[in-house]
CSV table of C-alpha atoms in Angstrom, one decimal:
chain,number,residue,atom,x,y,z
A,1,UNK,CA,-9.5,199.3,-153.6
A,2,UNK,CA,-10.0,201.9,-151.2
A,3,UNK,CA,-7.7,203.2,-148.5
A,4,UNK,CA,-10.8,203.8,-146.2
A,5,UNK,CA,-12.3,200.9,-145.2
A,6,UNK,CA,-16.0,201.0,-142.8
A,7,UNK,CA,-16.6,198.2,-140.6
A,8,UNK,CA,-20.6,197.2,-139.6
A,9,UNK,CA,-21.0,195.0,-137.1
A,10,UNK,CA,-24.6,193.6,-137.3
A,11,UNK,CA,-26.6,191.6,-134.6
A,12,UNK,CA,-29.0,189.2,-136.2
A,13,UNK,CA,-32.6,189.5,-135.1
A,14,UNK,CA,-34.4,185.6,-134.0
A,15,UNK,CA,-37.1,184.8,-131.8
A,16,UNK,CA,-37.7,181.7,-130.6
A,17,UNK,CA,-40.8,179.9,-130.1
A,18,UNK,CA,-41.7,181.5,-126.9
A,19,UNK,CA,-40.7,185.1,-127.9
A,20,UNK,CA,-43.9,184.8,-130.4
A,21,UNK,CA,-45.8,184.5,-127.5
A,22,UNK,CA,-44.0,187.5,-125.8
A,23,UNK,CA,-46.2,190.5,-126.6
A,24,UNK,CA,-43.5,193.2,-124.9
A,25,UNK,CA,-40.7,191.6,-127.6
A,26,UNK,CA,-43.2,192.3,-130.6
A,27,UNK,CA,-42.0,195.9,-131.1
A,28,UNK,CA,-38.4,195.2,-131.1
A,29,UNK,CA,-38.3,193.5,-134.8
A,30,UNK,CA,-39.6,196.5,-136.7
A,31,UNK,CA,-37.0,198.8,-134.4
A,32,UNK,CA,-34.4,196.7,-135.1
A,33,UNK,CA,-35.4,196.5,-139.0
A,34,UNK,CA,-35.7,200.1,-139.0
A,35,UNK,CA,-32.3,200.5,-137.6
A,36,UNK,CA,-30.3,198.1,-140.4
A,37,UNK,CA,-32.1,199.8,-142.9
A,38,UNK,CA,-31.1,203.4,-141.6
A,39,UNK,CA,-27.5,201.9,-141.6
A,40,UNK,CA,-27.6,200.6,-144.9
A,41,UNK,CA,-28.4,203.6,-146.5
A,42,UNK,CA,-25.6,205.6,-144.8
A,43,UNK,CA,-23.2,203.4,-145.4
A,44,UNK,CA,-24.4,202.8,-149.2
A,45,UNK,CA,-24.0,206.4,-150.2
A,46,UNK,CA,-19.9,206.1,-149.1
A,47,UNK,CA,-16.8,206.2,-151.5
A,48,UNK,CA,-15.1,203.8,-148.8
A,49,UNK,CA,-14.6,200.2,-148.5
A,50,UNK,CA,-17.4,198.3,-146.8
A,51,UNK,CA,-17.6,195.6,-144.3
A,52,UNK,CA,-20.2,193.9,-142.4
A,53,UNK,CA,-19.6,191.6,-139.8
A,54,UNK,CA,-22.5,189.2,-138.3
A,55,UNK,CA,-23.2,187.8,-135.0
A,56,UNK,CA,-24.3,184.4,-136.2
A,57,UNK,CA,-25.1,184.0,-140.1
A,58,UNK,CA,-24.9,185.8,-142.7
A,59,UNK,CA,-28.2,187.8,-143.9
A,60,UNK,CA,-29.3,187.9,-147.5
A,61,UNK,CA,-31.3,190.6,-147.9
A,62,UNK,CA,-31.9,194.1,-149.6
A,63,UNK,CA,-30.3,196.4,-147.0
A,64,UNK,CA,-26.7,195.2,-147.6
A,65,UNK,CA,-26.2,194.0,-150.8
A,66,UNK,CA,-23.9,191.6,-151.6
A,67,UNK,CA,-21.8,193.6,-154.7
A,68,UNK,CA,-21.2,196.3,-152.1
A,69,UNK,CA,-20.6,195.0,-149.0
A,70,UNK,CA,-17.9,192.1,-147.9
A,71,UNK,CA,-19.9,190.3,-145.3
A,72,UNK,CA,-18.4,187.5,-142.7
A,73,UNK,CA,-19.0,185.9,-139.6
A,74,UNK,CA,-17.4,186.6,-136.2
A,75,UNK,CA,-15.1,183.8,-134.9
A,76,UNK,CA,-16.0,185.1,-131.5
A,77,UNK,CA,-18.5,185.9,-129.1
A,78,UNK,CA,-16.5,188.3,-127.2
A,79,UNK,CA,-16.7,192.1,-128.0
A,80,UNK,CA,-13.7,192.7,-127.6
A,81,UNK,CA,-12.2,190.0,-129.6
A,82,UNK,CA,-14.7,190.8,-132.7
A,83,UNK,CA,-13.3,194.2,-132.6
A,84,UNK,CA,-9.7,193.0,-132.7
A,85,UNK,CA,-9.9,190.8,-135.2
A,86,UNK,CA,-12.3,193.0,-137.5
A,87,UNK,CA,-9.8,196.1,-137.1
A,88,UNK,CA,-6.5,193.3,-137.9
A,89,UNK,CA,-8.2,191.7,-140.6
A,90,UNK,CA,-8.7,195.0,-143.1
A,91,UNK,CA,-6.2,196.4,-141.7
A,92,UNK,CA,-4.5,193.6,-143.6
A,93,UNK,CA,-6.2,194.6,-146.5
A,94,UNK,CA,-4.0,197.6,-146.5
A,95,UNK,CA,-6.7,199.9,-145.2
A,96,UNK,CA,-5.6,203.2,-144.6
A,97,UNK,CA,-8.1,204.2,-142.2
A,98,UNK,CA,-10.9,202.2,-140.4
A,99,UNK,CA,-14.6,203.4,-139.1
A,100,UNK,CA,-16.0,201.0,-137.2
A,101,UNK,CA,-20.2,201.0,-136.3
A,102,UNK,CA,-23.1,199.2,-135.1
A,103,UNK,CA,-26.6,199.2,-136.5
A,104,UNK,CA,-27.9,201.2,-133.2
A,105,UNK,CA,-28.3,204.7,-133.9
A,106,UNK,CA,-30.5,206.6,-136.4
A,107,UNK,CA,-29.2,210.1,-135.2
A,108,UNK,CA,-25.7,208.7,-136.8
A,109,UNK,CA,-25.1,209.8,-140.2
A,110,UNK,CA,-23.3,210.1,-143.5
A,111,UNK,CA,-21.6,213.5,-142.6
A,112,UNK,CA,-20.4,212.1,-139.0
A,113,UNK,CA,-18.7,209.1,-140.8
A,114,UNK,CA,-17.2,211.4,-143.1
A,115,UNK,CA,-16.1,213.9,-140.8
A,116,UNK,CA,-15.2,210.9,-138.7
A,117,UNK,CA,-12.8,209.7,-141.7
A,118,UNK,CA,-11.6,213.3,-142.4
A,119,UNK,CA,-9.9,213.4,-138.1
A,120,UNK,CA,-8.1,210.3,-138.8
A,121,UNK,CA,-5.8,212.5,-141.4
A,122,UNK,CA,-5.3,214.4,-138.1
A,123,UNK,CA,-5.9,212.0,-134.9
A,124,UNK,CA,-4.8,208.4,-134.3
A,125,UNK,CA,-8.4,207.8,-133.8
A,126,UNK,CA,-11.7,209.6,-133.7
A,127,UNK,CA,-15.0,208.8,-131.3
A,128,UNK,CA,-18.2,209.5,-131.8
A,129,UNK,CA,-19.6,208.4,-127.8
A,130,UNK,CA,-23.3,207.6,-126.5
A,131,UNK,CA,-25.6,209.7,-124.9
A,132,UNK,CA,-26.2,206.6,-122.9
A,133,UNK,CA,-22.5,205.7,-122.3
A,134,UNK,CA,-19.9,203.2,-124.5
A,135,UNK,CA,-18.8,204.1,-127.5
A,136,UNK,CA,-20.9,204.6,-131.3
A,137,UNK,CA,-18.1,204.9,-133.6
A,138,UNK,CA,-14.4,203.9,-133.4
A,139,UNK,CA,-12.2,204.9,-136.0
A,140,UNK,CA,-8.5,204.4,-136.0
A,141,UNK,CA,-5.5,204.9,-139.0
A,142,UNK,CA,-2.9,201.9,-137.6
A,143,UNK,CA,-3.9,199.0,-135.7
A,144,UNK,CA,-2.5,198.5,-132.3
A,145,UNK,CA,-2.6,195.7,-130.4
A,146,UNK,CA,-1.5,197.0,-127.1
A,147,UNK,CA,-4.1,199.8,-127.5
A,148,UNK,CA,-6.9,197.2,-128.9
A,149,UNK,CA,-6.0,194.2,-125.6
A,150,UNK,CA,-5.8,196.9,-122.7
A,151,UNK,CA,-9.7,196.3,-121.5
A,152,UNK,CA,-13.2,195.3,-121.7
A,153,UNK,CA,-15.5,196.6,-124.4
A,154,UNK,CA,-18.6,197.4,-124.3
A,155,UNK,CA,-19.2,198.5,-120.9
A,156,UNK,CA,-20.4,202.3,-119.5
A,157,UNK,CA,-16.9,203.4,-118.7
A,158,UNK,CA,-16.0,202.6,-122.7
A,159,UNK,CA,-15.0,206.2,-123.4
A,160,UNK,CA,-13.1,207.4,-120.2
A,161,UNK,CA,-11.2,203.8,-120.2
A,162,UNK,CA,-10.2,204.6,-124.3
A,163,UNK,CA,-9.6,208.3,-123.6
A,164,UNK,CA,-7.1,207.1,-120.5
A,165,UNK,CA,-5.4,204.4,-122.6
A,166,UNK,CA,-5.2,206.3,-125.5
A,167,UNK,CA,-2.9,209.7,-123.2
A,168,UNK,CA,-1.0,206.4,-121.5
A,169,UNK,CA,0.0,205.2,-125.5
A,170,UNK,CA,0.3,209.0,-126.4
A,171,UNK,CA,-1.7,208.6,-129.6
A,172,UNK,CA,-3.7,211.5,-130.6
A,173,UNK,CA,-7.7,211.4,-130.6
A,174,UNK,CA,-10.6,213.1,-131.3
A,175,UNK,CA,-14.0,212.5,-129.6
A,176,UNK,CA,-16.8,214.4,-131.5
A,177,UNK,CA,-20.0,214.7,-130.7
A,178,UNK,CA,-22.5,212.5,-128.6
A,179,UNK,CA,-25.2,210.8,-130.3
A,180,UNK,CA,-28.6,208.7,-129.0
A,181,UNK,CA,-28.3,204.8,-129.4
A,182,UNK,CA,-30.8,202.2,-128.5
A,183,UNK,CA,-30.2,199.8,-126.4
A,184,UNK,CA,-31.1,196.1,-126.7
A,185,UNK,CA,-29.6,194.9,-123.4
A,186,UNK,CA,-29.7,191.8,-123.3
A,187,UNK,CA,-32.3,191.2,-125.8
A,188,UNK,CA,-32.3,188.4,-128.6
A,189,UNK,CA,-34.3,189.6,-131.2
């Protein structure tokens, strides 16, 4: 067991009848594809703990093996609960220090989860923002419930609304730097 401990949460991809009919959704599949396996093999070369948490089933596939990664199902829909449950669950594994990610950026890589694990010895949590706005990575070394119930997730104001809750709780915090993310607004895939 390992005291670090990264949390993936992963969107699964579906169309429906009438998306195969949609030409303008016919690119999004291979994006999306490309983006889990870009993930994957990040989070495959790590020395940490690994867990990947899915939007509605669990995928069997090559990306994320099953030997390496713990995979599970979110009990909620809402953002801000998956992330508060994620974070208490291994946190209750006795995990030391937590990165969490999506599967939305191939300018993330191994050395900024690294580096992001490396602050937490120094910070109470480290942020890696979007270019576009909201937040890429979270990583924290206690959970905090006060912290993790304060506001919404997942909005454009993400990083300001942390960065303010975080000087209100005075808990230290290190934002690094920005990185591009694509966006699926609204988007089944």
């Amino acid at each position: 067991m390992n005291d670090d401990h990264l949390i993936i949460f992963v969107k699964n991809p579906f169309f429906n009848k009438q998306d195969k009919k949609n030409n303008d959704k016919k690119y999004l599949l291979p994006v999306y594809l490309e983006l889990l396996q870009h993930t994957a093999s990040i989070a495959n070369d790590l020395d940490v703990d690994k867990h990947l948490y899915y939007d509605k089933y669990i995928e069997n596939d090559n990306s994320f093996n099953d030997k390496d990664f713990d995979k599970k199902i979110h009990n909620s829909n809402l953002p801000k609960q998956q992330i508060y449950d994620a974070l208490k669950e291994v946190f209750g594994r006795w995990a030391k220090k937590i990165v969490l990610i999506g599967t939305e950026s191939m300018h993330l890589n191994k050395q900024d989860i690294q580096h992001a694990f490396s602050q937490l010895d120094y910070t109470d949590v480290v942020i890696i923002p979007k270019l576009s706005g909201g937040i890429l990575l979270f990583g924290m070394n206690a959970f905090n419930s006060n912290f993790l119930n304060h506001y919404p997730w997942e909005n454009e104001n993400d990083l300001l609304d942390t960065i303010i809750q975080l000087q209100k709780l005075n808990k230290s915090y290190s934002v690094l730097e920005a990185k591009e993310s694509v966006i699926f607004e609204d988007i089944k895939l």
